[in-house]
MMTF fields as JSON, N, C-alpha, C and O atoms, coordinates in Angstrom:
{
  "mmtfVersion": "1.0.0",
  "mmtfProducer": "UNKNOWN",
  "numBonds": 275,
  "numAtoms": 276,
  "numGroups": 69,
  "numChains": 1,
  "numModels": 1,
  "chainsPerModel": [1],
  "groupsPerChain": [69],
  "chainIdList": ["A"],
  "bondAtomList": [4, 2, 8, 6, 12, 10, 16, 14, 20, 18, 24, 22, 28, 26, 32, 30, 36, 34, 40, 38, 44, 42, 48, 46, 52, 50, 56, 54, 60, 58, 64, 62, 68, 66, 72, 70, 76, 74, 80, 78, 84, 82, 88, 86, 92, 90, 96, 94, 100, 98, 104, 102, 108, 106, 112, 110, 116, 114, 120, 118, 124, 122, 128, 126, 132, 130, 136, 134, 140, 138, 144, 142, 148, 146, 152, 150, 156, 154, 160, 158, 164, 162, 168, 166, 172, 170, 176, 174, 180, 178, 184, 182, 188, 186, 192, 190, 196, 194, 200, 198, 204, 202, 208, 206, 212, 210, 216, 214, 220, 218, 224, 222, 228, 226, 232, 230, 236, 234, 240, 238, 244, 242, 248, 246, 252, 250, 256, 254, 260, 258, 264, 262, 268, 266, 272, 270],
  "bondOrderList": [1, 1, 1, 1, 1, 1, 1, 1, 1, 1, 1, 1, 1, 1, 1, 1, 1, 1, 1, 1, 1, 1, 1, 1, 1, 1, 1, 1, 1, 1, 1, 1, 1, 1, 1, 1, 1, 1, 1, 1, 1, 1, 1, 1, 1, 1, 1, 1, 1, 1, 1, 1, 1, 1, 1, 1, 1, 1, 1, 1, 1, 1, 1, 1, 1, 1, 1, 1],
  "groupList": [{"groupName": "MET", "atomNameList": ["N", "CA", "C", "O"], "elementList": ["N", "C", "C", "O"], "formalChargeList": [0, 0, 0, 0], "bondAtomList": [1, 0, 2, 1, 3, 2], "bondOrderList": [1, 1, 2], "singleLetterCode": "M", "chemCompType": "L-PEPTIDE LINKING"}, {"groupName": "ASP", "atomNameList": ["N", "CA", "C", "O"], "elementList": ["N", "C", "C", "O"], "formalChargeList": [0, 0, 0, 0], "bondAtomList": [1, 0, 2, 1, 3, 2], "bondOrderList": [1, 1, 2], "singleLetterCode": "D", "chemCompType": "L-PEPTIDE LINKING"}, {"groupName": "VAL", "atomNameList": ["N", "CA", "C", "O"], "elementList": ["N", "C", "C", "O"], "formalChargeList": [0, 0, 0, 0], "bondAtomList": [1, 0, 2, 1, 3, 2], "bondOrderList": [1, 1, 2], "singleLetterCode": "V", "chemCompType": "L-PEPTIDE LINKING"}, {"groupName": "PRO", "atomNameList": ["N", "CA", "C", "O"], "elementList": ["N", "C", "C", "O"], "formalChargeList": [0, 0, 0, 0], "bondAtomList": [1, 0, 2, 1, 3, 2], "bondOrderList": [1, 1, 2], "singleLetterCode": "P", "chemCompType": "L-PEPTIDE LINKING"}, {"groupName": "ILE", "atomNameList": ["N", "CA", "C", "O"], "elementList": ["N", "C", "C", "O"], "formalChargeList": [0, 0, 0, 0], "bondAtomList": [1, 0, 2, 1, 3, 2], "bondOrderList": [1, 1, 2], "singleLetterCode": "I", "chemCompType": "L-PEPTIDE LINKING"}, {"groupName": "LEU", "atomNameList": ["N", "CA", "C", "O"], "elementList": ["N", "C", "C", "O"], "formalChargeList": [0, 0, 0, 0], "bondAtomList": [1, 0, 2, 1, 3, 2], "bondOrderList": [1, 1, 2], "singleLetterCode": "L", "chemCompType": "L-PEPTIDE LINKING"}, {"groupName": "SER", "atomNameList": ["N", "CA", "C", "O"], "elementList": ["N", "C", "C", "O"], "formalChargeList": [0, 0, 0, 0], "bondAtomList": [1, 0, 2, 1, 3, 2], "bondOrderList": [1, 1, 2], "singleLetterCode": "S", "chemCompType": "L-PEPTIDE LINKING"}, {"groupName": "GLY", "atomNameList": ["N", "CA", "C", "O"], "elementList": ["N", "C", "C", "O"], "formalChargeList": [0, 0, 0, 0], "bondAtomList": [1, 0, 2, 1, 3, 2], "bondOrderList": [1, 1, 2], "singleLetterCode": "G", "chemCompType": "PEPTIDE LINKING"}, {"groupName": "THR", "atomNameList": ["N", "CA", "C", "O"], "elementList": ["N", "C", "C", "O"], "formalChargeList": [0, 0, 0, 0], "bondAtomList": [1, 0, 2, 1, 3, 2], "bondOrderList": [1, 1, 2], "singleLetterCode": "T", "chemCompType": "L-PEPTIDE LINKING"}, {"groupName": "ASN", "atomNameList": ["N", "CA", "C", "O"], "elementList": ["N", "C", "C", "O"], "formalChargeList": [0, 0, 0, 0], "bondAtomList": [1, 0, 2, 1, 3, 2], "bondOrderList": [1, 1, 2], "singleLetterCode": "N", "chemCompType": "L-PEPTIDE LINKING"}, {"groupName": "ALA", "atomNameList": ["N", "CA", "C", "O"], "elementList": ["N", "C", "C", "O"], "formalChargeList": [0, 0, 0, 0], "bondAtomList": [1, 0, 2, 1, 3, 2], "bondOrderList": [1, 1, 2], "singleLetterCode": "A", "chemCompType": "L-PEPTIDE LINKING"}, {"groupName": "LYS", "atomNameList": ["N", "CA", "C", "O"], "elementList": ["N", "C", "C", "O"], "formalChargeList": [0, 0, 0, 0], "bondAtomList": [1, 0, 2, 1, 3, 2], "bondOrderList": [1, 1, 2], "singleLetterCode": "K", "chemCompType": "L-PEPTIDE LINKING"}, {"groupName": "HIS", "atomNameList": ["N", "CA", "C", "O"], "elementList": ["N", "C", "C", "O"], "formalChargeList": [0, 0, 0, 0], "bondAtomList": [1, 0, 2, 1, 3, 2], "bondOrderList": [1, 1, 2], "singleLetterCode": "H", "chemCompType": "L-PEPTIDE LINKING"}, {"groupName": "PHE", "atomNameList": ["N", "CA", "C", "O"], "elementList": ["N", "C", "C", "O"], "formalChargeList": [0, 0, 0, 0], "bondAtomList": [1, 0, 2, 1, 3, 2], "bondOrderList": [1, 1, 2], "singleLetterCode": "F", "chemCompType": "L-PEPTIDE LINKING"}, {"groupName": "ARG", "atomNameList": ["N", "CA", "C", "O"], "elementList": ["N", "C", "C", "O"], "formalChargeList": [0, 0, 0, 0], "bondAtomList": [1, 0, 2, 1, 3, 2], "bondOrderList": [1, 1, 2], "singleLetterCode": "R", "chemCompType": "L-PEPTIDE LINKING"}, {"groupName": "GLN", "atomNameList": ["N", "CA", "C", "O"], "elementList": ["N", "C", "C", "O"], "formalChargeList": [0, 0, 0, 0], "bondAtomList": [1, 0, 2, 1, 3, 2], "bondOrderList": [1, 1, 2], "singleLetterCode": "Q", "chemCompType": "L-PEPTIDE LINKING"}, {"groupName": "GLU", "atomNameList": ["N", "CA", "C", "O"], "elementList": ["N", "C", "C", "O"], "formalChargeList": [0, 0, 0, 0], "bondAtomList": [1, 0, 2, 1, 3, 2], "bondOrderList": [1, 1, 2], "singleLetterCode": "E", "chemCompType": "L-PEPTIDE LINKING"}],
  "groupTypeList": [0, 1, 2, 3, 4, 5, 3, 2, 2, 4, 6, 7, 8, 9, 10, 10, 5, 3, 11, 12, 6, 5, 9, 13, 12, 7, 14, 15, 12, 4, 12, 4, 14, 0, 5, 16, 3, 4, 3, 10, 16, 15, 2, 10, 12, 5, 6, 2, 16, 1, 5, 8, 16, 14, 2, 14, 8, 5, 2, 10, 9, 15, 5, 10, 16, 0, 0, 15, 10],
  "groupIdList": [1, 2, 3, 4, 5, 6, 7, 8, 9, 10, 11, 12, 13, 14, 15, 16, 17, 18, 19, 20, 21, 22, 23, 24, 25, 26, 27, 28, 29, 30, 31, 32, 33, 34, 35, 36, 37, 38, 39, 40, 41, 42, 43, 44, 45, 46, 47, 48, 49, 50, 51, 52, 53, 54, 55, 56, 57, 58, 59, 60, 61, 62, 63, 64, 65, 66, 67, 68, 69],
  "secStructList": [7, 7, 7, 7, 5, 7, 7, 3, 3, 3, 3, 1, 2, 2, 2, 2, 1, 7, 6, 6, 7, 7, 7, 7, 7, 1, 7, 7, 7, 7, 3, 3, 3, 3, 7, 7, 7, 5, 7, 2, 2, 2, 2, 6, 6, 1, 7, 2, 2, 2, 2, 2, 2, 2, 2, 2, 2, 2, 2, 2, 2, 2, 2, 2, 2, 2, 2, 2, 7],
  "xCoordList": [47.578, 48.497, 49.843, 50.776, 49.947, 51.203, 51.738, 52.925, 50.853, 51.239, 50.839, 49.891, 51.548, 51.186, 49.833, 49.374, 49.222, 47.972, 48.356, 49.137, 47.821, 48.11, 46.842, 45.994, 46.705, 45.52, 45.522, 46.554, 44.356, 44.189, 43.035, 41.959, 43.269, 42.246, 41.853, 42.708, 40.551, 40.038, 39.019, 38.091, 39.184, 38.208, 37.798, 38.561, 36.574, 36.068, 35.137, 34.553, 34.986, 34.123, 32.646, 31.827, 32.3, 30.89, 30.383, 29.198, 31.26, 30.849, 30.762, 29.962, 31.57, 31.586, 30.396, 29.806, 30.054, 28.947, 28.158, 28.415, 27.203, 26.444, 25.695, 25.378, 25.427, 24.692, 23.348, 22.687, 22.951, 21.674, 21.564, 20.459, 22.693, 22.679, 23.634, 24.671, 23.29, 24.177, 24.693, 25.291, 24.467, 24.905, 26.158, 26.166, 27.211, 28.424, 28.191, 27.499, 28.752, 28.53, 29.775, 30.46, 30.058, 31.152, 32.522, 32.731, 33.423, 34.809, 34.959, 34.562, 35.53, 35.706, 37.148, 37.841, 37.577, 38.896, 38.748, 38.028, 39.42, 39.426, 40.862, 41.793, 41.026, 42.35, 42.5, 41.619, 43.615, 43.92, 45.251, 46.237, 45.268, 46.509, 46.757, 45.897, 47.943, 48.37, 49.089, 50.049, 48.636, 49.282, 50.4, 50.543, 51.175, 52.269, 51.7, 50.674, 52.355, 51.902, 51.953, 52.82, 51.026, 51.014, 51.559, 50.92, 52.734, 53.325, 52.428, 51.832, 52.34, 51.481, 51.818, 50.925, 53.099, 53.482, 52.995, 52.886, 52.703, 52.19, 50.721, 50.25, 49.999, 48.559, 48.131, 46.939, 49.078, 48.759, 47.978, 47.174, 48.206, 47.559, 46.145, 45.409, 45.761, 44.461, 43.328, 43.524, 42.144, 40.949, 40.577, 41.077, 39.721, 39.27, 38.608, 38.823, 37.813, 37.118, 38.104, 37.952, 39.119, 40.106, 40.955, 41.277, 41.309, 42.079, 41.263, 41.775, 40.007, 39.116, 39.028, 39.117, 38.854, 38.739, 40.044, 40.016, 41.172, 42.465, 42.653, 43.055, 42.362, 42.54, 41.497, 41.818, 40.262, 39.215, 39.584, 39.41, 40.089, 40.499, 41.644, 41.643, 42.604, 43.737, 43.26, 43.694, 42.37, 41.847, 40.983, 41.091, 40.137, 39.264, 40.085, 39.763, 41.137, 41.996, 42.674, 42.756, 43.156, 43.812, 42.814, 43.14, 41.605, 40.574, 40.215, 40.043, 40.102, 39.806, 40.928, 40.677, 42.159, 43.307, 43.282, 43.59, 42.921, 42.842, 41.73, 41.879, 40.641, 39.511, 39.853, 39.315, 40.732, 41.126, 42.101, 42.186, 42.833, 43.858, 43.264, 43.997],
  "yCoordList": [40.414, 41.124, 41.323, 41.85, 40.905, 40.979, 42.407, 42.657, 43.328, 44.727, 45.108, 44.542, 46.06, 46.455, 47.167, 47.741, 47.106, 47.826, 49.134, 49.135, 50.238, 51.549, 52.094, 52.668, 51.917, 52.433, 53.964, 54.589, 54.554, 56.002, 56.331, 55.738, 57.281, 57.709, 59.14, 60.018, 59.368, 60.696, 61.076, 60.314, 62.251, 62.701, 64.139, 64.918, 64.467, 65.821, 65.997, 67.067, 64.978, 65.119, 65.161, 65.693, 64.593, 64.61, 66.029, 66.299, 66.935, 68.323, 69.064, 69.988, 68.669, 69.342, 68.941, 69.775, 67.668, 67.165, 66.159, 64.957, 66.641, 65.756, 64.66, 64.793, 63.588, 62.461, 62.924, 63.778, 62.366, 62.658, 64.105, 64.628, 64.75, 66.129, 66.276, 65.615, 67.123, 67.437, 68.862, 69.386, 69.485, 70.857, 70.882, 70.377, 71.474, 71.639, 72.721, 73.704, 72.548, 73.451, 74.277, 74.043, 75.221, 76.159, 75.514, 74.401, 76.235, 75.783, 74.881, 75.249, 73.716, 72.746, 72.247, 72.27, 71.804, 71.196, 69.696, 69.013, 69.207, 67.785, 67.301, 67.913, 66.206, 65.658, 64.323, 63.466, 64.168, 62.927, 62.415, 63.15, 61.17, 60.572, 59.254, 58.374, 59.148, 57.915, 57.093, 57.567, 55.879, 55.011, 54.22, 54.235, 53.54, 52.735, 51.641, 51.043, 51.376, 50.299, 48.945, 48.707, 48.087, 46.718, 45.841, 45.699, 45.251, 44.428, 43.242, 42.62, 42.941, 41.854, 40.525, 39.732, 40.279, 38.989, 38.827, 37.702, 39.929, 39.84, 39.434, 38.937, 39.637, 39.37, 38.344, 38.08, 37.773, 36.831, 35.617, 35.05, 35.22, 34.03, 34.311, 33.374, 35.575, 35.932, 35.793, 35.972, 35.472, 35.485, 36.945, 37.851, 37.16, 38.516, 39.131, 40.307, 38.358, 38.856, 39.254, 40.302, 38.408, 38.705, 39.919, 40.749, 40.013, 41.161, 42.446, 43.47, 42.379, 43.532, 43.984, 45.179, 43.047, 43.38, 43.969, 44.909, 43.436, 43.961, 45.416, 46.261, 45.7, 47.065, 48.0, 49.137, 47.536, 48.365, 48.743, 49.894, 47.79, 48.05, 49.058, 49.97, 48.897, 49.821, 51.248, 52.196, 51.39, 52.702, 53.275, 54.459, 52.454, 52.928, 53.406, 54.429, 52.677, 53.094, 54.421, 55.288, 54.583, 55.832, 56.983, 58.089, 56.734, 57.764, 58.199, 59.39, 57.252, 57.579, 58.424, 59.366, 58.087, 58.855, 60.279, 61.231, 60.427, 61.74, 62.579, 63.793, 61.955, 62.684, 63.212, 64.238, 62.532, 62.957, 64.117, 64.891, 64.244, 65.295, 66.657, 67.639],
  "zCoordList": [-31.373, -32.242, -31.563, -32.169, -30.308, -29.578, -29.458, -29.67, -29.118, -28.893, -27.468, -26.923, -26.861, -25.494, -25.453, -26.44, -24.286, -24.033, -23.361, -22.409, -23.841, -23.267, -22.615, -23.297, -21.291, -20.606, -20.578, -20.331, -20.835, -20.828, -19.885, -19.975, -18.98, -18.021, -18.368, -18.486, -18.532, -18.855, -17.789, -17.52, -17.18, -16.181, -16.484, -17.056, -16.085, -16.253, -17.432, -17.6, -18.247, -19.422, -19.045, -19.794, -17.868, -17.466, -17.227, -17.418, -16.813, -16.605, -17.937, -18.079, -18.905, -20.202, -21.066, -21.753, -21.024, -21.838, -20.998, -21.069, -20.21, -19.325, -20.08, -21.262, -19.366, -19.915, -20.476, -19.886, -21.605, -22.272, -22.753, -22.894, -23.002, -23.473, -24.649, -24.7, -25.57, -26.687, -26.573, -27.513, -25.434, -25.208, -24.346, -23.224, -24.884, -24.099, -23.054, -23.32, -21.889, -20.774, -20.479, -19.483, -21.324, -21.104, -21.069, -21.552, -20.495, -20.404, -19.175, -18.069, -19.382, -18.297, -18.28, -19.297, -17.126, -16.991, -17.225, -16.497, -18.221, -18.53, -18.38, -18.902, -17.669, -17.419, -18.136, -18.078, -18.802, -19.509, -18.979, -18.932, -18.589, -18.084, -18.819, -18.865, -19.383, -20.029, -18.965, -18.358, -18.74, -17.763, -18.437, -19.66, -17.624, -18.16, -19.065, -18.74, -20.191, -21.066, -20.344, -19.503, -20.682, -20.171, -21.292, -22.335, -21.084, -22.137, -22.492, -21.613, -23.755, -24.24, -23.581, -23.284, -23.353, -22.767, -21.327, -20.84, -20.643, -19.268, -19.225, -18.202, -20.308, -20.301, -21.35, -21.505, -22.058, -23.143, -22.643, -23.384, -21.411, -20.857, -20.331, -20.021, -20.227, -19.65, -20.661, -21.863, -20.155, -21.009, -21.276, -20.609, -22.228, -22.537, -21.31, -21.018, -20.595, -19.416, -18.317, -17.689, -18.088, -17.055, -17.432, -16.582, -18.697, -19.169, -19.027, -18.576, -19.413, -19.29, -17.841, -17.559, -16.924, -15.504, -14.974, -14.179, -15.397, -14.938, -15.372, -14.572, -16.638, -17.144, -16.53, -16.183, -16.393, -15.789, -14.358, -13.956, -13.593, -12.213, -12.173, -11.346, -13.048, -13.124, -13.409, -12.755, -14.383, -14.763, -13.63, -13.313, -13.027, -11.937, -10.745, -10.141, -10.405, -9.287, -9.584, -8.713, -10.803, -11.181, -11.191, -10.761, -11.676, -11.694, -10.269, -10.012, -9.356, -7.957, -7.371, -6.619, -7.716, -7.237, -7.8, -7.084, -9.062, -9.69, -9.056, -8.912, -8.686, -8.103, -6.709, -6.291, -5.991, -4.65, -4.687, -3.734, -5.777, -5.886, -6.134, -6.248]
}
C-alpha cells in the first residue's frame, strides 16, 4: 500500500494481565512508545520474512532499552 510502518512498543502489560488469566491485577504502569516511522521505500525490496525480522529486532531492542531504564 506504500505507507510507512509505525512500530509501537508496549511494556508492562504482563503485570496487568498475566498469561492464562482473565483477572486484572490492580493498577500497573504500562509504557507505550511510538518509534520513528519506517518509510515504505526503505523496505519495499524486502520479503515479508525479512521485513518482519527487521521490525521485530527494532521493537525488541527498544523494549530491552526500556526495561533497563
